[in-house]
Amino acid sequence: MRARTIAAGLAVAALTLPLAACGGGDSAGDARTIKIVYRNYSDFPQMDTFMKDVKKQFESANPGITAQLTPVSSLDSDYLAKVQLMQRSPSTAPDVLFEDSFNVNADAAAGYLLPIDDYLTKWSDWNSQFIPATKQAGKATDGKTYAVPMGTDTRGLWFNKDIFQKAGLPTDWQPKTWNDVLDAARKIKATQPGVQPMYLPLGKPAAEAMSMQTLEMLLYGTPTKDLYDEKAGKWVAPSKGFEDALGYVQTVMKENLAQTPAQAEDTQWAQTQMPLLMSQGKIGFMMDGGWYARYWNAGGVAPWPDWTKTLGTAKFPTQNGQAPGNVTLSGGWTLAVGASSGNPDASMKFIQTALNKENSAAIDVACSWLPVRDDVKADPRLAEKDPTVPFWSSLVSFTRYRPTLQEYPQVSNAMDVAGDSVVNGGDPAKAAAQFAQDVSKAVGADKVKTG
Amino acid sequence: MRRSPRVGVWLPPLAPSIFLLGLFVAGPILWCFYASFTNSALSGIAARRPKFVGLDNFTTAFTSPDVAASLWLTVVFVVLSAVVGQNSLGMLLAVFLQHRGKLLRGIVGTVVVAAWVLPEVVAAFAIYAFLNAQGTLNEVLGWFGLSQNWLYTAPMMAVVLANIWRGTAFSMLVYQAALSEVPSDLVEAAQVDGAGPVRRFWHVVLPVIRRTVVTNLMLITLQTLGVFGLIYVLTAGGPDNKTRTLPLLMYEQAFKFGQIGYGTAIALVLLVLGAVFSLVYIRSLKAEV
């Protein structure tokens, strides 16, 4: 394998060196070509369609400049590392990149991204249409803005009303505590043996999805409330809340209320099988993001014309129903300019085209994201294609964000390690202790506190 | 003793390959060596300004239960899938196919080599389709009520099997070539003396091709040590890290957790492991029977 890799490397180098010598057309230093990097995979074809469309508009409005689309074919969990590797060298760095908001801080600190405040202050849409709260997604701790949000999202519960009816559960379900959620799953299990009672992102392949959709949704609903204490400027680890969150996962796994550990560890299951099982009425309810309509709408992984009739939505409750009663988290994707871009002006123009009123609405509709522009919010196409949009939008009023710090991606990984061990039968207390150790190693022992 | 030729004679023809090897083999290894003493990261401040951290990465690696576990899994994976699996099966196939009809050789050869010429990821997906919960194997075993999720219940066995399936062709080709070089009068003489096929193989053929065996072992061991794609597609190192060999641990630390410095330290551990295996083989080559 190694010998072959080296041989392949030599061959590739031998073939591409002459190209580079000719001043190759696709490096980030070139002013007439801007390289656009985004994710394209079978579970997420929407972005490719969108970018092709924006490319056409951009190139006809800016003659002489080529927008070179460079889709990265990978699962969500691998996309980050691939793009960061591209960013490490100016010759492969993107001019414009599709970036998860949780990573903006780390990439800004690494010097991968260009501060774009000067461009934004001159962009009237930015000042008049972008919703102030959503602008935070692209703002780093140094006070500068590095990215423009494309859409945002919230998290909660999707449930199958048919299955709920058969289990004797209300079809306007709204659990008040964690136990209510677990009891619903138990009832489904008792009445419908062929149905997997619930789904929640679990296991190593879930990566950031397990940290955010599962563990943080749980943790933020415990009395511990936080992963990062803003006032003290410290990460909260170890904490009772995190151990309880892991305890919840343990209960779910022990009572076989969710996917099996084998399914959780399967690298493809959650992206392909799970949405299909949901559409076949084989999963009772799921705890995940509001964007799932894109999986069930035409063109998605598991087209399901009836989903709007069969599925209900509910808020996820706090642990014991304590105030504020419900929890949701928001994230979202952005477009950013690479720090070594040879033509930041054109790159920024590309972003402004991609996120003008018309295009911003198009991508939010296609991806079932919540709008970040006031003038898109009112677009009737949103609720037409996905009637649950008003529900998911309503959660924004009490939503919370992940700590926007450059250490977050590392802390998130430590959460995954802990969660994964519990999924496979590990002890929550032990996993929580290991998590605290890992966090302290990642952020420094002086930057953690017990909660 | 022969005098070695002057530098002016051997250097010019070798210069391009020395240059390329230096650039693409020694270069990365040296960079790896340097990076393993820093806290270099994929993102964050340490990506821009990595700091020198001395032996920290190595201290962490040698005290980490993760590295110890991965080291053990790597040895198990290499011994079972390469040394035992690919090597023995390759030899068996080569011996079995010797002196057989062209048609049989052609068919068996094609089937075995097909797994080898497939790109790694394609091969991995093929075996995934065979082994996963709804896979071919379970369809068949299901008739006997024996189906189970092999990738979950026996992950190490699954990746070992996958690597044997994929890599046996190499050993088979090497041994086919070696066997055809064994002088037939030697074998015939042993036959006349009354030695059965097993004794002929053990006492006549094997000593003749001993060097090929050692070379083959060395090559497949080094290839197997670096196997990444196959395991990554099948199990991604899971479940519960039961198949996380050193290359997967290295990838996880460097590219998932962003700790390039620590990842390169693990890469060096892998390099040392490869060197240890190589030394053992080279030694056994030197020892005369």
XYZ file of C-alpha atoms in Angstrom, chain A residues 156-440:
285
model
C -36.180 18.882 17.721
C -38.368 15.823 17.221
C -40.010 14.402 14.092
C -42.637 11.749 14.800
C -44.750 9.378 12.746
C -48.418 10.012 13.616
C -49.562 6.593 12.323
C -47.153 4.790 14.604
C -48.086 7.038 17.511
C -51.776 6.318 16.999
C -51.181 2.572 17.027
C -49.155 2.925 20.226
C -51.948 4.900 21.869
C -49.902 8.075 21.926
C -51.295 11.525 21.091
C -50.816 12.695 17.505
C -50.180 16.212 18.793
C -47.377 14.874 20.965
C -45.323 17.290 23.058
C -43.153 15.563 25.681
C -42.404 17.547 28.844
C -39.377 15.627 30.169
C -36.726 13.186 28.977
C -38.796 10.434 30.580
C -41.814 11.352 28.457
C -39.645 10.841 25.396
C -38.324 7.508 26.617
C -41.821 6.347 27.654
C -43.132 7.074 24.178
C -40.340 4.945 22.761
C -41.137 2.163 25.240
C -44.819 2.218 24.270
C -43.933 1.934 20.576
C -41.599 -0.940 21.318
C -44.297 -2.750 23.310
C -47.016 -2.349 20.664
C -45.097 -2.545 17.370
C -42.199 -5.004 17.402
C -41.277 -4.328 13.765
C -40.710 -0.642 14.401
C -37.514 0.966 15.657
C -38.950 3.271 18.339
C -36.559 6.192 17.882
C -33.561 7.475 16.025
C -30.944 9.898 17.247
C -27.471 10.490 15.758
C -25.125 8.040 17.507
C -21.810 6.336 16.904
C -18.474 7.253 15.497
C -19.623 7.883 11.908
C -22.142 10.462 13.182
C -19.273 12.679 14.432
C -20.440 16.283 14.873
C -24.058 15.162 14.457
C -23.790 13.057 17.621
C -22.130 15.931 19.522
C -24.672 18.508 18.511
C -27.977 16.792 17.744
C -27.718 14.260 20.553
C -25.262 15.081 23.345
C -25.495 18.882 23.338
C -29.271 18.845 22.921
C -29.355 16.690 26.056
C -26.642 18.558 27.967
C -28.187 21.990 27.343
C -31.416 20.697 28.847
C -29.840 19.604 32.129
C -29.288 21.893 35.129
C -25.643 22.128 34.020
C -26.980 23.914 30.920
C -23.619 24.688 29.351
C -20.660 23.252 27.584
C -18.830 26.548 27.888
C -19.314 29.107 30.632
C -19.094 32.471 28.850
C -18.821 34.513 32.059
C -15.996 32.485 33.545
C -14.431 31.886 30.143
C -14.098 28.204 30.961
C -15.217 24.878 29.493
C -17.525 22.918 31.777
C -15.994 19.477 32.174
C -16.543 17.259 34.043
C -20.213 18.004 34.615
C -23.214 16.195 36.051
C -25.186 17.244 32.989
C -22.851 15.583 30.543
C -22.866 12.388 32.559
C -26.680 12.476 32.576
C -26.673 12.989 28.808
C -24.514 9.894 28.452
C -26.838 8.114 30.896
C -29.762 8.886 28.574
C -27.851 7.351 25.677
C -27.103 4.313 27.831
C -30.799 3.859 28.661
C -31.729 4.141 24.998
C -29.147 1.536 23.997
C -29.769 -0.865 26.885
C -33.522 -0.967 26.310
C -33.029 -1.234 22.531
C -35.108 1.864 21.912
C -33.036 3.194 19.010
C -30.792 1.869 16.246
C -28.536 -1.041 17.159
C -24.852 -0.356 17.901
C -24.073 -2.111 14.615
C -26.244 0.350 12.697
C -24.768 3.248 14.648
C -21.266 2.157 13.657
C -22.165 1.542 10.012
C -20.595 4.335 7.978
C -23.478 4.573 5.480
C -26.583 3.650 7.482
C -27.579 7.042 8.894
C -27.292 8.827 5.547
C -29.021 6.295 3.355
C -30.912 3.588 5.279
C -32.320 5.706 8.067
C -34.262 8.246 5.943
C -35.581 5.293 3.945
C -36.726 3.407 7.069
C -38.381 6.590 8.297
C -40.256 6.931 5.000
C -41.358 3.292 5.216
C -42.896 3.870 8.639
C -40.322 1.754 10.399
C -39.075 4.396 12.829
C -41.360 5.908 15.460
C -39.687 9.253 15.973
C -36.353 10.922 15.475
C -34.391 13.548 17.322
C -32.563 15.551 14.704
C -32.548 18.733 12.653
C -35.363 20.490 10.828
C -33.743 20.001 7.427
C -34.933 16.424 6.883
C -37.627 17.491 4.432
C -34.895 17.586 1.795
C -34.362 13.845 2.214
C -38.072 13.107 1.649
C -38.892 15.682 -1.008
C -38.540 14.786 -4.679
C -34.878 14.364 -5.589
C -33.869 13.416 -2.040
C -32.400 10.140 -0.760
C -35.808 8.697 0.175
C -38.646 10.452 -1.694
C -41.820 10.250 0.364
C -44.732 12.249 -1.070
C -46.901 11.694 2.019
C -44.401 12.853 4.591
C -46.239 16.125 5.169
C -49.361 14.210 6.234
C -47.689 11.480 8.269
C -45.057 13.395 10.177
C -45.574 15.653 13.159
C -43.010 17.827 14.903
C -42.366 18.504 18.573
C -39.960 20.468 20.692
C -37.337 18.556 22.636
C -37.900 18.927 26.390
C -35.441 19.738 29.156
C -34.385 16.902 31.462
C -37.079 17.316 34.135
C -39.224 19.895 32.443
C -37.413 22.738 34.189
C -37.415 26.247 32.679
C -37.272 27.178 29.851
C -39.029 23.883 29.167
C -37.512 23.117 25.783
C -34.132 23.015 24.116
C -32.976 23.600 20.608
C -29.638 24.349 19.038
C -28.820 26.258 15.882
C -26.001 25.934 13.487
C -25.859 26.572 9.822
C -23.634 26.785 6.808
C -21.836 29.796 5.425
C -19.769 30.956 2.486
C -16.315 32.326 3.247
C -13.387 33.751 1.285
C -10.021 32.010 1.463
C -7.174 34.081 2.917
C -4.860 33.392 -0.017
C -7.425 34.227 -2.682
C -5.855 35.879 -5.719
C -9.004 37.865 -6.316
C -10.941 38.619 -3.147
C -13.087 41.170 -4.987
C -14.397 38.574 -7.404
C -14.731 35.990 -4.632
C -16.850 38.381 -2.630
C -18.927 39.186 -5.717
C -19.536 35.482 -6.123
C -20.798 35.259 -2.541
C -22.997 38.306 -3.054
C -24.507 36.687 -6.130
C -24.930 33.350 -4.375
C -26.673 34.934 -1.417
C -28.792 37.613 -3.057
C -32.502 37.436 -2.340
C -33.382 35.067 -5.169
C -30.518 32.598 -4.675
C -30.641 32.651 -0.902
C -34.309 31.680 -1.119
C -33.514 28.957 -3.658
C -30.888 27.259 -1.488
C -32.965 27.541 1.692
C -35.893 25.900 -0.079
C -33.709 23.192 -1.614
C -31.931 22.334 1.635
C -34.862 22.962 3.991
C -32.826 25.535 5.865
C -34.295 28.451 7.750
C -33.761 31.803 6.040
C -31.186 34.275 7.286
C -32.577 37.188 5.236
C -35.708 39.114 6.148
C -36.842 39.306 2.525
C -36.532 35.528 2.130
C -38.488 34.745 5.289
C -41.709 35.773 3.596
C -41.078 33.663 0.479
C -44.147 31.432 0.062
C -42.088 28.658 -1.589
C -40.499 27.831 1.764
C -43.651 26.728 3.556
C -45.115 25.345 0.338
C -42.355 22.809 -0.116
C -41.893 22.190 3.578
C -44.922 22.999 5.778
C -42.879 22.429 8.927
C -40.763 25.538 8.285
C -42.934 27.770 10.502
C -42.519 25.276 13.362
C -38.739 25.068 13.043
C -38.558 28.863 12.669
C -40.538 29.323 15.861
C -37.810 27.540 17.813
C -35.361 30.310 16.947
C -36.825 32.367 19.804
C -35.120 30.172 22.422
C -32.322 28.683 20.367
C -28.726 28.327 21.505
C -25.463 28.151 19.612
C -22.394 26.012 19.999
C -19.499 27.788 21.702
C -17.888 29.755 18.881
C -14.305 29.157 19.952
C -11.415 27.738 18.032
C -11.141 24.838 20.508
C -14.740 23.757 19.913
C -14.015 21.233 17.146
C -11.618 19.428 19.499
C -14.067 19.447 22.395
C -16.724 18.124 20.033
C -14.421 15.239 19.119
C -13.918 14.432 22.784
C -17.727 14.308 23.136
C -17.915 11.866 20.239
C -15.347 9.583 21.824
C -17.350 9.545 25.068
C -20.670 9.025 23.284
C -19.282 6.291 21.075
C -17.991 4.356 24.046
C -21.432 4.445 25.718
C -23.122 3.362 22.474
C -20.899 0.284 22.593
C -21.751 -0.558 26.166
C -19.269 1.654 28.002
C -19.996 3.113 31.427
C -21.284 6.740 31.341
C -19.341 7.770 34.465
C -16.087 6.457 33.050
C -16.726 7.998 29.636
C -17.549 11.340 31.263
C -14.303 11.232 33.254
C -12.335 10.471 30.112
C -14.139 13.340 28.361
C -13.093 15.744 31.118
C -9.502 14.598 30.753
C -9.556 14.979 26.972
C -11.066 18.462 27.170
C -8.549 19.590 29.713
